[in-house]
Coordinates of C-alpha atoms in Angstrom, one line a residue:
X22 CA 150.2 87.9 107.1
X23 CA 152.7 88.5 104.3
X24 CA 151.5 90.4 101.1
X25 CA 151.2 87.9 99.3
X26 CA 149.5 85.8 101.1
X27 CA 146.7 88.8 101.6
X28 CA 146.5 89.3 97.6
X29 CA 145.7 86.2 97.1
X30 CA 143.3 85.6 99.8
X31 CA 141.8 88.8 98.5
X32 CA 142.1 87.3 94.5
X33 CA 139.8 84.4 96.2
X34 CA 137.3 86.3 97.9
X35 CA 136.7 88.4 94.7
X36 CA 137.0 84.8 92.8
X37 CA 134.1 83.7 94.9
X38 CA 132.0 86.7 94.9
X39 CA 132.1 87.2 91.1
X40 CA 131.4 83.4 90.9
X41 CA 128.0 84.3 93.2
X42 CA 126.9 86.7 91.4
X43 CA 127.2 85.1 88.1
X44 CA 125.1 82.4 89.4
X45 CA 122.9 84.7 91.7
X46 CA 122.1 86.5 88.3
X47 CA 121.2 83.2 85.8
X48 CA 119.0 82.0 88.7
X49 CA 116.9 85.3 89.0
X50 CA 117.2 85.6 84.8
X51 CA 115.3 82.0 84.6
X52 CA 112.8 82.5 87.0
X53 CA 112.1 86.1 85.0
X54 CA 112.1 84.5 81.9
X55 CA 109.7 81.3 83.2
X56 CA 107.5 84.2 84.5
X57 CA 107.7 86.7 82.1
X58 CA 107.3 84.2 78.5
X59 CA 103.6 83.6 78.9
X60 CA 102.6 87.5 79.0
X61 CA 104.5 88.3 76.2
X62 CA 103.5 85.1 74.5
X63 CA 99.3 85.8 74.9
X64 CA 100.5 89.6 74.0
X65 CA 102.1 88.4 70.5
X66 CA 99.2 86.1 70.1
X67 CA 96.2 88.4 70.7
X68 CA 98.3 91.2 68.3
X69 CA 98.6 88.2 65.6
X70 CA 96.2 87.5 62.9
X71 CA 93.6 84.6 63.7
X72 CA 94.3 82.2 61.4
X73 CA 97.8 82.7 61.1
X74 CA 97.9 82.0 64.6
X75 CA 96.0 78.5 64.5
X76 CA 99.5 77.3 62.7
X77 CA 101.3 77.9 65.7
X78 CA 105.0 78.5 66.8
X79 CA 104.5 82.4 68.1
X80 CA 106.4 82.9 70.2
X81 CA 107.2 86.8 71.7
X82 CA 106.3 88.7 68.4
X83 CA 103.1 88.8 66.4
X84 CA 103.8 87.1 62.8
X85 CA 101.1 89.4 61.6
X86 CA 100.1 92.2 63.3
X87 CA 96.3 92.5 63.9
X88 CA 93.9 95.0 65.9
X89 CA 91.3 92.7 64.4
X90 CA 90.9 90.8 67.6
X91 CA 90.6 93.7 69.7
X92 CA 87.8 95.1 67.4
X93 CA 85.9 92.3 67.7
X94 CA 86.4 92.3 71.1
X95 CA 84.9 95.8 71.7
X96 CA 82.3 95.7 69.0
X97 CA 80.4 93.1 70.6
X98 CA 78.1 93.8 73.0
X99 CA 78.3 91.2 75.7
X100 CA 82.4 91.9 76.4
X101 CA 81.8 95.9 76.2
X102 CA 78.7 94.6 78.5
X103 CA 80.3 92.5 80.8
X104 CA 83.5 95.0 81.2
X105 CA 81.2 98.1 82.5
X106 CA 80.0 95.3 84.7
X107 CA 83.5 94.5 85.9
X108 CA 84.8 97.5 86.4
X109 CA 81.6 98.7 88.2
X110 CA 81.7 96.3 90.6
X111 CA 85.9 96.4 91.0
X112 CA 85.0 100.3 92.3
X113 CA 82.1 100.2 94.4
X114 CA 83.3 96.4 96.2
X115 CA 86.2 98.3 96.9
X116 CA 85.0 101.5 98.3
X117 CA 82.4 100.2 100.2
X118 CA 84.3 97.1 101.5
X119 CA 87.5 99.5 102.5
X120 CA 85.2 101.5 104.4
X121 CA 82.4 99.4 106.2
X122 CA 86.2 97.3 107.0
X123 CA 87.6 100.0 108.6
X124 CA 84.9 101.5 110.4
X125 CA 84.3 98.1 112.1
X126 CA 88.1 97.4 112.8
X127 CA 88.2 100.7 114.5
X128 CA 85.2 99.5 116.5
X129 CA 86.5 96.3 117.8
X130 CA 89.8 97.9 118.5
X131 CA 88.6 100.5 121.3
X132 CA 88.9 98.5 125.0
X133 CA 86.2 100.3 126.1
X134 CA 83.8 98.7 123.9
X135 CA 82.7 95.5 125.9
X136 CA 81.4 93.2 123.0
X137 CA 84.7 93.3 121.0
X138 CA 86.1 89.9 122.0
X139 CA 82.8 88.1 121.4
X140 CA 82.5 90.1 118.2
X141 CA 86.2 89.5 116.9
X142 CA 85.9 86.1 118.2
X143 CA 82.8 85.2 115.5
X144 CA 84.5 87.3 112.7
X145 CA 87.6 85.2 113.0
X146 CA 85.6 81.5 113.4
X147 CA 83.7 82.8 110.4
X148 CA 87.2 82.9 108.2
X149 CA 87.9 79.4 109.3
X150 CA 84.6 77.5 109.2
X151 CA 82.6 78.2 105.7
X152 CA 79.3 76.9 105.5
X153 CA 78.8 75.9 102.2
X154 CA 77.6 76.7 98.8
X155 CA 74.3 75.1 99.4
X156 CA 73.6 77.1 102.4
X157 CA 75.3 79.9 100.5
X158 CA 73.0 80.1 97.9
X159 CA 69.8 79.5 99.8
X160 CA 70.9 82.8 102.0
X161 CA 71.4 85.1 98.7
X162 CA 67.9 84.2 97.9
X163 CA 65.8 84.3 100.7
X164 CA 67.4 87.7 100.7
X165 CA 66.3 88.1 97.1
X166 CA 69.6 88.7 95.7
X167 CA 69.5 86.0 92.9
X168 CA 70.5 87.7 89.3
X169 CA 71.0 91.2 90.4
X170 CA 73.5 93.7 90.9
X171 CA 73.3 94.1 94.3
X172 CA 74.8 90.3 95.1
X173 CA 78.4 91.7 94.1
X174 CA 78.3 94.3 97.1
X175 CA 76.2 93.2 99.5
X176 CA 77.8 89.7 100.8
X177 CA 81.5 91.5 100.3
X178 CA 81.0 94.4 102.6
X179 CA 83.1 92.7 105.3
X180 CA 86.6 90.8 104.8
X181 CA 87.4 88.8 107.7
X182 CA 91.2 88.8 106.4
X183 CA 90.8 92.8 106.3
X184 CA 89.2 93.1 109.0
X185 CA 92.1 91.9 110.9
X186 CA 94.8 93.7 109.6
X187 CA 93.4 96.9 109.3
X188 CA 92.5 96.8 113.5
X189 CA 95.9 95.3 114.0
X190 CA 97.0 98.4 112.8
X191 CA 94.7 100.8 114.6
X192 CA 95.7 99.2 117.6
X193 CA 99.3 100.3 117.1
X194 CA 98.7 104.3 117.3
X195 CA 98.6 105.6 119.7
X196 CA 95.5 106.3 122.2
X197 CA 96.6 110.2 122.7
X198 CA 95.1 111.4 119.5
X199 CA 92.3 109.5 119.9
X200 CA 91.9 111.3 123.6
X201 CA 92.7 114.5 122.6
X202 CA 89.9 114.6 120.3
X203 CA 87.7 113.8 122.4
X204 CA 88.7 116.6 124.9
X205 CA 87.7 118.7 122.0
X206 CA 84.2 117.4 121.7
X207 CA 84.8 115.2 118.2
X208 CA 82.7 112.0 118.0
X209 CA 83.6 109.0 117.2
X210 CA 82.5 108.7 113.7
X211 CA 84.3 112.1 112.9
X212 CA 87.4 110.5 115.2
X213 CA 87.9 107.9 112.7
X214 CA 87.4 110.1 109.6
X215 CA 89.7 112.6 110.4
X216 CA 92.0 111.1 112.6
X217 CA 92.4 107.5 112.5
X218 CA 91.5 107.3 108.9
X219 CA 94.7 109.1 107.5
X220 CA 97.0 107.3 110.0
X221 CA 96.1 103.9 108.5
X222 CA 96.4 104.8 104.6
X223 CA 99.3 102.0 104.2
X224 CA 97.1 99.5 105.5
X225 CA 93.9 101.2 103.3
X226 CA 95.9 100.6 100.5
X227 CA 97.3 97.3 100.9
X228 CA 93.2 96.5 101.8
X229 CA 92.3 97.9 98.6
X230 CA 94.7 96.0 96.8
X231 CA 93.7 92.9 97.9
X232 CA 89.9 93.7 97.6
X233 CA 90.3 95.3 94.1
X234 CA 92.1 92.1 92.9
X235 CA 89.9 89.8 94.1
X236 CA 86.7 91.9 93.0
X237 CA 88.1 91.9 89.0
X238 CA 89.4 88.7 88.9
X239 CA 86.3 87.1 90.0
X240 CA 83.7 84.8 88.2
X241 CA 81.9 82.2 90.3
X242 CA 79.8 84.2 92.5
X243 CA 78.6 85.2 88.9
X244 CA 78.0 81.7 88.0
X245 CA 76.4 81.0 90.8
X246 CA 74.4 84.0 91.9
X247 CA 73.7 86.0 88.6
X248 CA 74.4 83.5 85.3
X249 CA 70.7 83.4 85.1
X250 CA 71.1 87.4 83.6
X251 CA 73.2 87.9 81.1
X252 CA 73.6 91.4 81.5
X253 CA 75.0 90.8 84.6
X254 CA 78.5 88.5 83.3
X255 CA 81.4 89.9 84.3
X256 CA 84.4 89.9 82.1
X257 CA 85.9 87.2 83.8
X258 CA 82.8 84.6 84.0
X259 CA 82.8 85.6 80.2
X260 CA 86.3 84.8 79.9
X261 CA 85.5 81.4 81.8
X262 CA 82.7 80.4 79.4
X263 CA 84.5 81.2 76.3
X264 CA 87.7 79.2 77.5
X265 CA 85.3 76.6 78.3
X266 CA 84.1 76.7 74.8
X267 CA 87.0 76.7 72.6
X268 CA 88.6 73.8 74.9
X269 CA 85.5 72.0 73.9
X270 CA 86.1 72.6 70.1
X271 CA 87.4 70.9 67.3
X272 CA 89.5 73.2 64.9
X273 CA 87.2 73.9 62.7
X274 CA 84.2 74.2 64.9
X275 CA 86.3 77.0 66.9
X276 CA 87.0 78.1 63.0
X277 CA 83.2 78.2 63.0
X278 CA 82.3 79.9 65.9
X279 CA 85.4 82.8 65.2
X280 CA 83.2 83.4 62.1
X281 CA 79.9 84.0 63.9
X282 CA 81.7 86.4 66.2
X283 CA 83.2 88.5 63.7
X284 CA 80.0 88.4 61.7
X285 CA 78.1 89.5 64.8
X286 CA 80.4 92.4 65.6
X287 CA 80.7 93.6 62.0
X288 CA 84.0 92.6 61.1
X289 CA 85.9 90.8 58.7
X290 CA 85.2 87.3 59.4
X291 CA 88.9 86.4 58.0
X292 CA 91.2 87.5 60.9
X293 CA 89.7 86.7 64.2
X294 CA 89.7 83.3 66.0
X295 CA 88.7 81.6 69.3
X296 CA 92.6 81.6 70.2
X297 CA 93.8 85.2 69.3
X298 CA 90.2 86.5 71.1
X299 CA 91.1 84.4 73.7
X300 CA 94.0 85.8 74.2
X301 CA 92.7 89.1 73.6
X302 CA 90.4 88.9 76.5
X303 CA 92.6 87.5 78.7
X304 CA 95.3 90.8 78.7
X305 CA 92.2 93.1 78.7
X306 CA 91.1 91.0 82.1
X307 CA 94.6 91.5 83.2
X308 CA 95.9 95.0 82.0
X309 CA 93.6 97.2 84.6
X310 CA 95.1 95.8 87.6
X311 CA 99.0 96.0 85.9
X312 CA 97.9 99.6 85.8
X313 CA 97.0 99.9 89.2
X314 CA 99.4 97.9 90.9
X315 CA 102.6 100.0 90.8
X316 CA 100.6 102.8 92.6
X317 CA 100.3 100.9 95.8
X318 CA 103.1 98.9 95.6
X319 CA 105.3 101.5 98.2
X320 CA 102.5 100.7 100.7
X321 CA 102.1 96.6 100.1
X322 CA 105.4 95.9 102.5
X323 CA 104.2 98.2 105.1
X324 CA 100.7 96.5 104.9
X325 CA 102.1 93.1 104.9
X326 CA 104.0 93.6 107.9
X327 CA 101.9 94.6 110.2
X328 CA 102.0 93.5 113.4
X329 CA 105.2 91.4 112.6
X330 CA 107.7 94.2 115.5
X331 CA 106.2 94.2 118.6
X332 CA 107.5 96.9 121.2

């Protein structure tokens, strides 16, 4: 090949690849931007006076800043309430479900225990086939767990989902530690504390993760189980009820009902509205698990491929 004909061949290449990555790079810039707008958007708008904000047209920056909303917010009783709640039951759901998870993945994972089929056959048909709300509901209260605290931990104690993954990765060590300490005269609940339970931290944290999510964001075991006591909303069912409520509105009866809230919480009733509080509620329902997020993120790939290289 003459030099030329390399050069420009080369020219080409470089043509093509800048061309690539130009294009590579507006593609990903959209999609940031299409995912990115609406945060900053309910960020500018909870920061924003109230009824500035019922004009419209914010966009990424507050027109008038305001830590009204946020006042409000934590000046009245049933959100300070119904956060406790949720971050209560965000902590102990995820303890208690990482653990009794674990201990019964290790279980089911040891050959020598006979009933783990049968056992891992049930957990699994359980995942797939739900019996209902109706019957749902009847169970939490023949076992008396109607409007109290104990109905966020007690029916979330197992994950089937879990359950799987974390004894999908047990199974993957190897049986020499377990051996060796039982040569040294170690049980088996002290085996899995201090020897399996270390070995399976990515999994542990991808579990509590998914269990941590799932505990803050939700609201309808609330609504069904525990609406009856209001001390026991979480910050999401209040959330839902109060999105229900302004979508239900007129302007000025959401004008109306932004007065009684600042009123209540001792505010001025002049700067806070259903649609900056709404806002407002919906980055302090969102914030705690931004926070948390980036400190397990290292371990969410490892979790998520588990089991996917088979040797």
């Amino acid at each position: 090949m003459k030099k030329t004909d390399y050069l420009a061949a080369k020219r080409r290449t470089q043509l093509a690849d800048l061309i690539f990555y130009i294009f590579n790079f507006l593609i990903l810039g959209f999609v940031v931007l299409v995912t990115v707008y609406p945060f900053l958007n309910t960020i500018a708008v909870s920061f924003n006076d109230g009824f500035d904000a019922l004009k419209g047209g914010i966009k990424i920056w507050p027109r008038i800043w305001s830590l009204q909303n946020y006042k409000s917010l934590f000046t009245n009783d049933r959100i300070f309430n119904a956060f406790k709640i949720s971050v209560s039951r965000t902590v102990l759901q995820t303890i208690l479900n990482v653990f009794c998870t674990s201990m019964l993945a290790y279980a089911l994972s040891r050959k020598e225990f006979v009933l783990r089929r049968g056992l891992t056959t049930v957990l699994v048909i359980s995942m797939y086939v739900n019996a209902g709300i109706i019957p749902g509901y009847m169970l939490m209260k023949n076992l008396g767990l109607l409007n109290s605290y104990a109905v966020y931990i007690v029916p979330c104690l197992i994950d089937t989902f879990n359950f799987i993954l974390v004894r999908t990765y047990i199974s993957g060590l190897s049986d020499s530690f377990i051996e060796s300490a039982r040569i040294d005269g170690a049980n088996e609940f002290r085996i899995f504390l201090q020897i399996i339970f270390p070995l399976i931290i990515p999994s542990i944290a991808m579990t509590c993760l998914f269990v941590a999510v799932g505990a803050w964001n939700s609201w309808f075991d609330t609504y069904l189980f525990a609406s009856g006591k209001p001390k026991l909303h979480s910050l999401q069912y209040v959330l839902m009820s109060f999105l229900q409520q302004s979508q239900n509105q007129s302007r000025s009866a959401a004008d109306a009902n932004s007065l009684a809230l600042s009123a209540a919480s001792g505010s001025s009733a002049a700067q806070a509205t259903p649609v900056t509080i709404r806002a407002a509620i919906t980055m302090i329902a969102t914030v705690p698990i931004l926070i948390v997020y980036p400190f397990v993120q290292k371990y969410f790939v490892t979790g998520m491929t588990i089991g996917g290289v088979k040797e």
